[in-house]
C-alpha cells in the first residue's frame, strides 16, 4: 500500500479565483495607468547567481525574477511554482515534483534537468556556495559537498522533462519550504556555460523564469529594474509593468524621497518610527529574527548554575527596553523561537511553547535567585563582562542591560562593544562571559532556531547542554520527522526546556516598520529569506 | 626636468609597493572572514569555502600570489559583488566620485582665491568682514550638515534640484555645493592671509612707486606670490575631497567609490580593500607630484632643474 499525499494546487487556486471574482468590482480599486512600483534597497545588488546569493537584496530580486518548484507568499503560505503538484512517499524520503510546461525568458523550456543542474552546481565544492548547507538532508550531500563523491550522485534526478524526483537521506517535512528558496532555483546550463565566470554578474548575463526579468543592472550600479516577464506561465496575473529599484543608504534622504512621492516605501529607523507610527501608511513587518543573551557555560560561573542565568534574565525589563529604548517596532519575545515563524493550524509556535518565566521581569525573584547563585559559586561578588556588536542597537542593548543588572547585589558588569566580525570570532572561541547574539531564520520552521542549542552545535557558543533538549531535537529530526504532530510536540517540549533552564535569555524580536503608499496593493511579505513577492502587487489610481 | 620626473616616478612606485605590503599584512590581521553569512556557517563549512578561494594558505603565500597578480594587472574578484573583477568594480564606480571631486575643487578653489584676494585688497572694510564671515561659516559647518540643509530646502521644499540619485548635471549640483564649501573656505582664508602679507612687503611698494597700475601690481606681483602656500594646501584638499566624499555620496545616493572602501573593510573584502588603497595612494602621490611641478611654474626661484645643479 502506498500512501500518497497530493496537493491539488489547481483546484485551490481555481476556487480562490472564483471567490475573488464574486467579490465584485466595487471594492477593487481602479488600476493606475502607470503600473510601476518604486522600491528601495539600502545595499547594492551583489549578484544574481542563485548559488551565490546570501543577502536579502539579491534574495529579493531572485525571488521575483526566478521561480523554484514552489513559491512562498503572504504569511509564509506556499503556492505552486514550476511544480504543479508534488507527492511525498510514505517514508517521507522521496519527493516527486510534477512540473508544468513553462519557459525561460530566452524562450527555451524550463525542464527537470534545469533543476538537477542548478542543484548540483550549488553543492559542488568548486562553487563555494555559502548556502549549500540547506541541502543537508538531500541524499549524498555531505560527500558531494566535501568533494568525495561526484555531483551526479546527489539525490536529485530528472524523470523525463517534467518530473523531478528528490531522494532525502532522512525525512524532512519542511523540505517544501526549502525548495521555494533561492538556493534551490533552476539554472539554465547553456546560459551558465556560455557566460562562465561572468554568469549572473550583469542583467543580460542570465536568464529568468519568474514573473519579472531583471534589466538595467551593469553589475555595480545603484539602480535596476524588474520588468514584467511576458513569457512567464502566469503572466496574465502579473499587473505591475515594472519595479524600479534604487539604493538609498541615508535614512533622511529616504524619508525625503518618500515624502515627495519619488519612492513608494520607507523602512523607518527608530527615530522616524516614533514620529510616524500613527500614520495610516505604517505597517509593522514582523521579522523572524531574535536577539538574545548567551551565557558562557563551557566552564566558570554560569556552568550548571541555572539560578544565575535565571536571575539575570528576570532582572531585564524587556517591555521597557523595546518600548522606551529601541522604540522601533521591536517587541518583547515570548521565547527563543520568534513569534510568527511557525504555525500548526492557527496556533503559533511561540504561544504553544510559551514559558512565562523565560522572558518575564521580576526583580524580587531575580535578587533572591542571584543570592543563591552566588552562594553556589562560593563567591560574595563577581565581575562579569557583556560582549555585543558596536552597532547602534548593540550599544543600546548593553547599556540597558548594564543598568538593569546593576540592581543585582554583588554583580559588577563591564561591557565591550566590538565590530561584528570580532564579536563572531570571540563568540566562536568562547572568549566571553555573556554575549548578545542574533539569529534570523532561513525558512519558516521552528527547527531553524531550535537546532542551534543542541549540545554539539557550532552555534551553541555558550555550550549549554541538556539531555532532554538533545533527545527532543533528535526525535524531531529523526524518528518523528515524518509525523507532523509528534514532531511539533518534540519541538515545543525542547523550547520549553530551553526556556525553563534559561539556556539562553531572549532580549528582543526585531520588526521592520514600513511606510507604504496607500496606492500600493497586493504586496506579499514573509518573515524569512527573500521577504517580498511582487507578483500579485498593483498600483491603484492615486490622481 | 625629465631626470627629476623619472626619479620621482621611481620613488612613487617604491612607496606604492611599501603601501601594498603594509596594507596587505595589516588587513590580514582583521578578525573574521569575507563570507557574507559567516554567522550561519560552522567552522568546518567555512574552512571548506575559504579553501576554494585560496584563503587557507599561509599569509606570505597569499601575499606573493597577490603581488604577482597585481604585476599582471589582475586585482582579483570582489567578495561583496560575487565574481565581479575588482578593476571593473572600481572603474565603473569611480566616475561619479571623480566628477564630483573635480567640480567641487573648481567651484571651491577659484572663487576661494578671488574672495580671499578681495578681502585682502579691501582689508578692514565691510567687504573684508563679509568674506571672512562666509569663509568661517564654510569651515565650521560640516559638509554633511550643509548637504542635508541643501537637500531639504532646495530639493524637498523648493523642488529646484533632485533630492538624491544620479543621472545628469542637475543631480550633481547639490552634492558639488556641499563638497565645495570646505575647499572654498580654506583657500579664501589662506589667500587672504598671504595676500595681506605680500601687499605689505617692500617690492609691492617698489612696484607701486614705479607707477604700475593698482590692478597690474595686484595681478602680476601680489596674487602670484600669494599663491605658493595656497597651492600647498590644494593638493591635500583635492585628496580629502576624493576620499572624504563618502558621507556626501551616502546622503545623495551617488554610486561612487567612497562607500565601497568602508564597506570592504567591514566585510573583509580583501581584494577590494587592496585595490581601493592602491587607487587612493596613487591619487595622493600624483597630486603631490603635480603640486611640486606647479610650484616651479609659479615661482622661478624653486624651479626644480635649478635645484639639482
CSV table of C-alpha atoms in Angstrom, one decimal, chain A residues 43-47 49 52 54 125-131 133 145-146 197 199 201 217-223 246-250 252-253 256-257 259-260 262 420-425 428 438-442 458-459 461, chain B residues 31-43 45-46 48-49 52-53 79-85 88-89 92-93 148 151-152 156 159 162-166 247 250-256 259-260 263 265-268:
chain,number,residue,atom,x,y,z
A,43,UNK,CA,22.7,48.0,-0.2
A,44,UNK,CA,23.8,47.2,-3.7
A,45,UNK,CA,22.8,44.2,-5.7
A,46,UNK,CA,25.8,41.9,-5.3
A,47,UNK,CA,25.0,39.0,-7.6
A,49,UNK,CA,23.7,33.9,-9.2
A,52,UNK,CA,25.9,32.6,-4.6
A,54,UNK,CA,23.5,35.2,0.5
A,125,UNK,CA,32.7,22.4,-3.8
A,126,UNK,CA,34.1,24.5,-6.6
A,127,UNK,CA,31.1,26.8,-6.5
A,128,UNK,CA,31.8,27.5,-2.8
A,129,UNK,CA,28.1,28.3,-2.2
A,130,UNK,CA,27.6,29.7,1.3
A,131,UNK,CA,24.0,28.4,1.5
A,133,UNK,CA,24.1,23.6,3.9
A,145,UNK,CA,30.0,19.0,-0.9
A,146,UNK,CA,33.3,17.7,0.5
A,197,UNK,CA,32.8,33.4,-14.7
A,199,UNK,CA,27.4,34.4,-15.4
A,201,UNK,CA,27.2,39.4,-13.0
A,217,UNK,CA,21.9,46.4,-14.0
A,218,UNK,CA,25.5,46.5,-15.1
A,219,UNK,CA,26.8,44.6,-12.0
A,220,UNK,CA,27.7,47.5,-9.8
A,221,UNK,CA,25.2,50.3,-10.3
A,222,UNK,CA,22.8,51.6,-7.7
A,223,UNK,CA,19.6,51.3,-9.8
A,246,UNK,CA,17.1,52.5,-6.1
A,247,UNK,CA,19.8,52.1,-3.5
A,248,UNK,CA,19.5,54.7,-0.7
A,249,UNK,CA,21.8,54.5,2.2
A,250,UNK,CA,20.8,57.6,4.2
A,252,UNK,CA,17.0,61.1,6.0
A,253,UNK,CA,17.3,61.0,2.2
A,256,UNK,CA,12.5,63.0,1.9
A,257,UNK,CA,12.1,60.8,-1.3
A,259,UNK,CA,7.5,62.3,1.3
A,260,UNK,CA,8.0,63.7,-2.2
A,262,UNK,CA,9.6,59.6,-5.6
A,420,UNK,CA,30.5,42.3,14.1
A,421,UNK,CA,33.5,40.2,12.9
A,422,UNK,CA,35.2,40.5,16.2
A,423,UNK,CA,32.1,39.5,18.1
A,424,UNK,CA,31.7,36.4,16.0
A,425,UNK,CA,35.3,35.4,16.4
A,428,UNK,CA,33.2,31.1,18.4
A,438,UNK,CA,21.4,37.4,16.9
A,439,UNK,CA,19.8,34.9,14.5
A,440,UNK,CA,17.5,35.0,11.6
A,441,UNK,CA,15.5,32.0,10.3
A,442,UNK,CA,16.3,30.7,6.8
A,458,UNK,CA,28.7,25.0,16.4
A,459,UNK,CA,26.4,28.0,17.0
A,461,UNK,CA,28.6,29.3,21.6
B,31,UNK,CA,39.3,39.3,12.5
B,32,UNK,CA,36.6,37.4,10.6
B,33,UNK,CA,36.2,36.2,7.1
B,34,UNK,CA,34.9,37.7,3.9
B,35,UNK,CA,31.9,35.3,3.9
B,36,UNK,CA,28.7,37.1,4.0
B,37,UNK,CA,26.8,34.7,6.1
B,38,UNK,CA,29.6,33.6,8.3
B,39,UNK,CA,27.5,33.5,11.4
B,40,UNK,CA,25.5,30.7,9.9
B,41,UNK,CA,28.4,28.6,8.8
B,42,UNK,CA,30.2,26.1,11.1
B,43,UNK,CA,34.0,26.4,11.2
B,45,UNK,CA,31.9,24.7,6.4
B,46,UNK,CA,33.8,28.0,6.5
B,48,UNK,CA,35.7,24.3,3.0
B,49,UNK,CA,34.6,27.5,1.3
B,52,UNK,CA,38.2,27.4,-2.6
B,53,UNK,CA,39.3,31.0,-2.5
B,79,UNK,CA,33.6,39.2,-2.3
B,80,UNK,CA,30.8,41.7,-1.8
B,81,UNK,CA,29.9,41.6,-5.5
B,82,UNK,CA,30.5,37.9,-6.2
B,83,UNK,CA,32.6,37.1,-9.3
B,84,UNK,CA,32.9,40.8,-10.2
B,85,UNK,CA,36.5,41.8,-11.0
B,88,UNK,CA,35.6,46.6,-13.0
B,89,UNK,CA,34.0,47.5,-9.7
B,92,UNK,CA,32.5,51.6,-13.1
B,93,UNK,CA,32.1,53.5,-9.8
B,148,UNK,CA,21.1,67.9,4.5
B,151,UNK,CA,18.7,68.7,0.2
B,152,UNK,CA,15.8,69.8,2.5
B,156,UNK,CA,12.3,68.8,-1.0
B,159,UNK,CA,11.9,71.4,-6.0
B,162,UNK,CA,16.7,66.4,-7.3
B,163,UNK,CA,16.7,65.3,-3.7
B,164,UNK,CA,19.1,62.4,-4.4
B,165,UNK,CA,20.0,59.9,-7.1
B,166,UNK,CA,22.4,60.2,-10.1
B,247,UNK,CA,29.2,60.8,3.6
B,250,UNK,CA,25.6,58.4,1.0
B,251,UNK,CA,23.3,61.4,1.5
B,252,UNK,CA,22.8,61.9,-2.2
B,253,UNK,CA,22.7,58.2,-3.1
B,254,UNK,CA,25.6,58.6,-5.5
B,255,UNK,CA,27.0,55.4,-7.0
B,256,UNK,CA,30.6,56.3,-6.1
B,259,UNK,CA,31.3,53.9,0.4
B,260,UNK,CA,32.8,50.7,-1.2
B,263,UNK,CA,32.2,48.5,3.3
B,265,UNK,CA,36.9,46.9,5.3
B,266,UNK,CA,33.8,46.0,7.4
B,267,UNK,CA,33.2,42.8,5.3
B,268,UNK,CA,36.8,41.7,4.9
